[in-house]
């Protein structure tokens, strides 16, 4: 397996860390990013910088893409990645996109005799660094089996959930839960504070009790310090909540949660961590 050449397109914070894990595992890694300076760290570590998408697709056996949104992913697939690609290769999109977009990309790949998996992840930069992401996969079983050794490098768990689009459906579902939990944690801390309970004590109650979870534990230092460097930028949860609505989410909490995070983004918090919603809600009182 390690004699395969692996390509990676899209080197944001998560993509860079995940691609580095592929390289560290001993695979030959080819990278391409439209902002070419983002390739430098990986190239210094031994990756090959591809001249363009067409070259990367031609030279690699399996290509990962991890891009900001549906339009960016479609553009990469439509405008270079599939140009002249050889038959029988495997493309794996790890972006968070609409399930319908994953189904569209699968059809586009099929028209070029290329296999496709949608395989978004649950987890942020720290789990990506540790290789402990959860990978949600949609596509053909044999393609999943081919990619499994690579998924085992990137995550602690990968699940083949069904046909094309299944991975993306699971991703928007789990990110809806993330948004609800984040807003609920923010509201709980602020409610407690307004009733005379110190936020450190309230967070201790949350984390030591049945309501505590890894998310609340990870976000506790940021809430206490009032500092929110982006592990998962707030603007992206807004995007993902909109994707969930487009995919049919119509629950009692769906609209209020989207409204809250949208307003927080419009207030200037889009590039901070999604937990910065606590600042928006505190100022809104």
Coordinates of C-alpha atoms in Angstrom, one line a residue:
X1 CA 0.0 0.0 0.0
X2 CA 2.8 2.4 0.9
X3 CA 4.2 2.3 -2.6
X4 CA 1.1 4.2 -3.7
X5 CA 1.4 7.9 -4.5
X6 CA -1.0 10.0 -2.5
X7 CA -2.2 13.5 -3.6
X8 CA -3.7 16.2 -1.3
X9 CA -5.5 19.3 -2.4
X10 CA -6.4 21.9 0.1
X11 CA -4.0 22.9 2.8
X12 CA -6.0 24.8 5.5
X13 CA -5.2 24.2 9.1
X14 CA -6.9 20.7 9.2
X15 CA -5.7 19.7 5.7
X16 CA -2.1 20.6 6.4
X17 CA -2.0 18.5 9.6
X18 CA -3.8 15.5 8.1
X19 CA -1.6 15.6 5.0
X20 CA 1.5 15.7 7.3
X21 CA 0.3 12.5 9.0
X22 CA 0.1 10.7 5.6
X23 CA 3.7 11.8 4.9
X24 CA 4.9 10.7 8.4
X25 CA 3.3 7.3 7.8
X26 CA 5.7 6.7 4.9
X27 CA 3.6 7.5 1.8
X28 CA 4.9 9.5 -1.1
X29 CA 2.8 12.7 -0.9
X30 CA 2.1 15.2 -3.7
X31 CA 0.4 18.4 -2.7
X32 CA -1.3 21.3 -4.4
X33 CA -2.9 24.4 -3.0
X34 CA -3.9 27.5 -4.9
X35 CA -2.2 29.7 -2.3
X36 CA 1.1 28.0 -3.0
X37 CA 2.8 29.3 0.1
X38 CA 0.7 26.9 2.2
X39 CA 2.6 24.0 0.6
X40 CA 6.0 25.1 2.0
X41 CA 5.9 23.3 5.3
X42 CA 5.0 20.0 3.8
X43 CA 7.5 20.4 0.9
X44 CA 10.2 21.0 3.5
X45 CA 9.2 17.8 5.2
X46 CA 9.5 15.8 2.0
X47 CA 6.3 16.3 0.0
X48 CA 6.3 17.0 -3.7
X49 CA 4.7 20.2 -4.9
X50 CA 2.6 19.5 -8.0
X51 CA 2.6 22.1 -10.8
X52 CA -1.2 21.9 -11.0
X53 CA -4.3 19.8 -10.4
X54 CA -3.9 17.9 -13.7
X55 CA -0.4 16.9 -12.9
X56 CA -1.3 15.8 -9.4
X57 CA -4.2 13.7 -10.6
X58 CA -2.0 12.1 -13.3
X59 CA 0.8 11.2 -11.0
X60 CA -1.1 10.0 -7.9
X61 CA -3.1 6.8 -7.3
X62 CA -5.4 8.2 -4.6
X63 CA -6.2 12.0 -4.2
X64 CA -7.7 13.6 -1.2
X65 CA -9.5 16.9 -1.4
X66 CA -10.3 19.1 1.7
X67 CA -11.7 22.5 0.8
X68 CA -13.8 25.3 2.3
X69 CA -17.2 24.8 0.7
X70 CA -19.3 23.3 -2.0
X71 CA -18.3 25.8 -4.7
X72 CA -14.6 25.3 -4.0
X73 CA -14.8 21.5 -4.2
X74 CA -16.9 21.6 -7.4
X75 CA -14.4 24.0 -9.0
X76 CA -11.4 21.8 -8.3
X77 CA -13.1 18.7 -9.6
X78 CA -14.6 20.4 -12.7
X79 CA -11.6 22.6 -13.6
X80 CA -8.5 20.4 -13.4
X81 CA -8.6 17.4 -11.2
X82 CA -10.5 15.2 -13.6
X83 CA -8.8 16.6 -16.7
X84 CA -6.9 13.7 -18.3
X85 CA -7.0 11.6 -15.1
X86 CA -6.4 7.9 -15.7
X87 CA -9.1 5.3 -15.2
X88 CA -9.3 3.4 -12.0
X89 CA -8.0 6.0 -9.6
X90 CA -9.7 7.0 -6.4
X91 CA -10.7 10.5 -5.3
X92 CA -11.7 11.1 -1.7
X93 CA -13.4 14.3 -0.7
X94 CA -13.0 15.1 3.0
X95 CA -14.7 18.6 2.8
X96 CA -17.9 19.4 4.6
X97 CA -20.4 19.8 1.8
X98 CA -24.1 19.1 1.1
X99 CA -24.9 15.4 0.6
X100 CA -26.2 16.4 -2.9
X101 CA -22.8 17.8 -3.8
X102 CA -21.2 14.5 -2.8
X103 CA -23.6 12.6 -5.0
X104 CA -22.9 15.1 -7.9
X105 CA -19.1 14.6 -7.5
X106 CA -19.6 10.8 -7.5
X107 CA -21.4 11.0 -10.8
X108 CA -18.8 13.3 -12.3
X109 CA -16.1 10.9 -11.3
X110 CA -18.0 7.9 -12.6
X111 CA -18.2 9.6 -16.0
X112 CA -14.4 9.6 -16.0
X113 CA -14.2 6.0 -14.9
X114 CA -12.8 7.2 -11.5
X115 CA -13.9 6.0 -8.1
X116 CA -15.1 8.4 -5.4
X117 CA -15.7 8.5 -1.7
X118 CA -17.2 11.3 0.5
X119 CA -15.3 11.1 3.8
X120 CA -15.7 14.1 6.0
X121 CA -14.3 14.0 9.5
X122 CA -15.5 14.8 13.0
X123 CA -12.9 16.6 15.1
X124 CA -10.8 19.7 15.0
X125 CA -7.1 20.5 14.8
X126 CA -6.0 18.7 18.0
X127 CA -7.6 15.3 17.0
X128 CA -6.2 15.8 13.5
X129 CA -2.7 16.2 14.9
X130 CA -3.1 13.2 17.1
X131 CA -4.6 11.1 14.2
X132 CA -7.8 10.5 16.3
X133 CA -10.5 11.9 14.0
X134 CA -13.7 10.0 13.2
X135 CA -14.2 9.6 9.5
X136 CA -17.7 9.2 8.0
X137 CA -17.6 7.5 4.6
X138 CA -20.1 7.2 1.7
X139 CA -19.4 5.2 -1.4
X140 CA -18.7 1.7 -2.7
X141 CA -17.5 -0.9 -0.2
X142 CA -14.5 -1.9 -2.3
X143 CA -13.3 1.7 -2.5
X144 CA -13.7 2.1 1.2
X145 CA -11.5 -1.0 1.7
X146 CA -8.9 0.4 -0.6
X147 CA -8.8 3.6 1.4
X148 CA -9.0 2.0 4.8
X149 CA -5.2 1.9 5.5
X150 CA -5.1 5.7 4.9
X151 CA -8.1 6.3 7.1
X152 CA -6.4 4.3 9.8
X153 CA -3.5 6.8 9.6
X154 CA -5.9 9.8 9.8
X155 CA -8.4 8.7 12.4
X156 CA -9.2 6.4 15.3
X157 CA -12.4 5.3 13.7
X158 CA -13.8 5.2 10.1
X159 CA -17.3 4.0 9.4
X160 CA -18.6 3.0 6.0
X161 CA -22.2 4.4 6.2
X162 CA -23.7 3.6 2.8
X163 CA -23.7 5.0 -0.7
X164 CA -22.4 8.3 -2.0
X165 CA -23.6 11.2 0.2
X166 CA -23.9 9.1 3.4
X167 CA -20.7 10.5 4.8
X168 CA -21.8 14.0 4.2
X169 CA -25.2 13.4 5.7
X170 CA -23.6 12.1 8.9
X171 CA -21.2 15.1 8.9
X172 CA -23.9 17.8 8.8
X173 CA -25.9 15.8 11.4
X174 CA -23.0 15.7 13.9
X175 CA -22.2 19.4 13.3
X176 CA -25.8 20.3 14.1
X177 CA -25.4 18.5 17.4
X178 CA -22.1 20.4 17.9
X179 CA -23.8 23.7 17.4
X180 CA -26.7 22.9 19.8
X181 CA -24.2 21.8 22.5
X182 CA -22.1 24.8 22.0
X183 CA -25.0 27.3 22.3
X184 CA -26.4 25.3 25.3
X185 CA -23.1 25.4 27.1
X186 CA -22.8 29.2 26.5
X187 CA -26.3 29.8 27.7
X188 CA -25.8 27.7 30.8
X189 CA -22.6 29.5 31.9
X190 CA -24.2 32.9 31.3
X191 CA -27.4 32.0 33.1
X192 CA -25.4 30.8 36.1
X193 CA -23.2 33.9 36.1
X194 CA -26.3 36.2 36.1
X195 CA -27.5 34.3 39.2
X196 CA -24.3 34.7 41.1
X197 CA -22.5 31.5 40.2
X198 CA -18.8 31.8 39.2
X199 CA -18.2 30.5 35.7
X200 CA -15.3 28.3 36.8
X201 CA -17.5 26.6 39.4
X202 CA -20.4 26.2 36.9
X203 CA -18.0 24.6 34.3
X204 CA -16.7 22.3 37.0
X205 CA -20.3 21.2 37.7
X206 CA -20.9 20.6 34.0
X207 CA -17.7 18.6 33.4
X208 CA -17.8 16.5 36.5
X209 CA -21.5 15.6 36.0
X210 CA -23.5 13.6 33.5
X211 CA -23.8 16.6 31.2
X212 CA -20.1 16.9 30.7
X213 CA -18.4 15.7 27.5
X214 CA -15.2 16.1 25.6
X215 CA -16.5 19.2 23.9
X216 CA -17.3 21.0 27.2
X217 CA -13.9 20.0 28.6
X218 CA -12.1 21.3 25.5
X219 CA -14.0 24.6 25.5
X220 CA -13.7 25.2 29.3
X221 CA -10.2 27.0 29.1
X222 CA -11.4 29.3 26.4
X223 CA -14.6 30.3 28.3
X224 CA -12.6 30.9 31.5
X225 CA -10.0 33.0 29.7
X226 CA -12.4 34.7 27.4
X227 CA -10.1 33.9 24.5
X228 CA -11.3 32.0 21.4
X229 CA -8.6 31.1 18.9
X230 CA -10.3 29.1 16.2
X231 CA -10.1 25.4 16.4
X232 CA -13.3 25.4 14.4
X233 CA -14.2 28.9 13.1
X234 CA -17.7 30.1 13.9
X235 CA -18.3 31.0 10.2
X236 CA -18.0 27.3 9.3
X237 CA -20.7 26.2 11.7
X238 CA -23.0 28.8 10.1
X239 CA -22.2 27.2 6.7
X240 CA -22.8 23.7 8.1
X241 CA -26.1 24.6 9.7
X242 CA -27.2 26.0 6.4
X243 CA -26.2 22.7 4.7
X244 CA -28.2 20.8 7.3
X245 CA -31.3 22.9 6.5
X246 CA -30.8 22.3 2.8
X247 CA -30.6 18.6 3.5
X248 CA -34.0 18.7 5.2
X249 CA -33.3 19.6 8.8
X250 CA -36.6 21.0 10.2
X251 CA -36.5 20.6 13.9
X252 CA -37.6 22.9 16.8
X253 CA -34.0 24.0 17.5
X254 CA -32.8 24.3 13.9
X255 CA -33.8 27.9 13.1
X256 CA -33.0 29.4 16.5
X257 CA -29.5 27.9 16.6
X258 CA -28.8 29.0 13.0
X259 CA -30.1 32.5 13.8
X260 CA -27.8 32.8 16.9
X261 CA -24.6 31.7 15.1
X262 CA -25.5 33.8 12.0
X263 CA -25.9 36.9 14.2
X264 CA -22.7 36.1 16.0
X265 CA -20.9 36.0 12.7
X266 CA -22.4 39.2 11.6
X267 CA -21.2 40.8 14.8
X268 CA -17.6 40.1 13.8
X269 CA -16.9 36.8 15.4
X270 CA -16.8 34.7 12.3
X271 CA -13.0 34.0 12.4
X272 CA -13.0 33.1 16.1
X273 CA -13.8 29.7 17.5
X274 CA -17.5 28.7 17.5
X275 CA -17.4 28.9 21.3
X276 CA -17.1 32.7 20.9
X277 CA -20.9 32.6 20.6
X278 CA -20.7 33.1 24.4
X279 CA -19.4 36.6 23.8
X280 CA -22.3 37.4 21.4
X281 CA -24.9 36.1 23.8
X282 CA -23.3 37.9 26.7
X283 CA -23.4 41.2 24.8
X284 CA -26.9 40.6 23.7
X285 CA -28.3 40.6 27.2

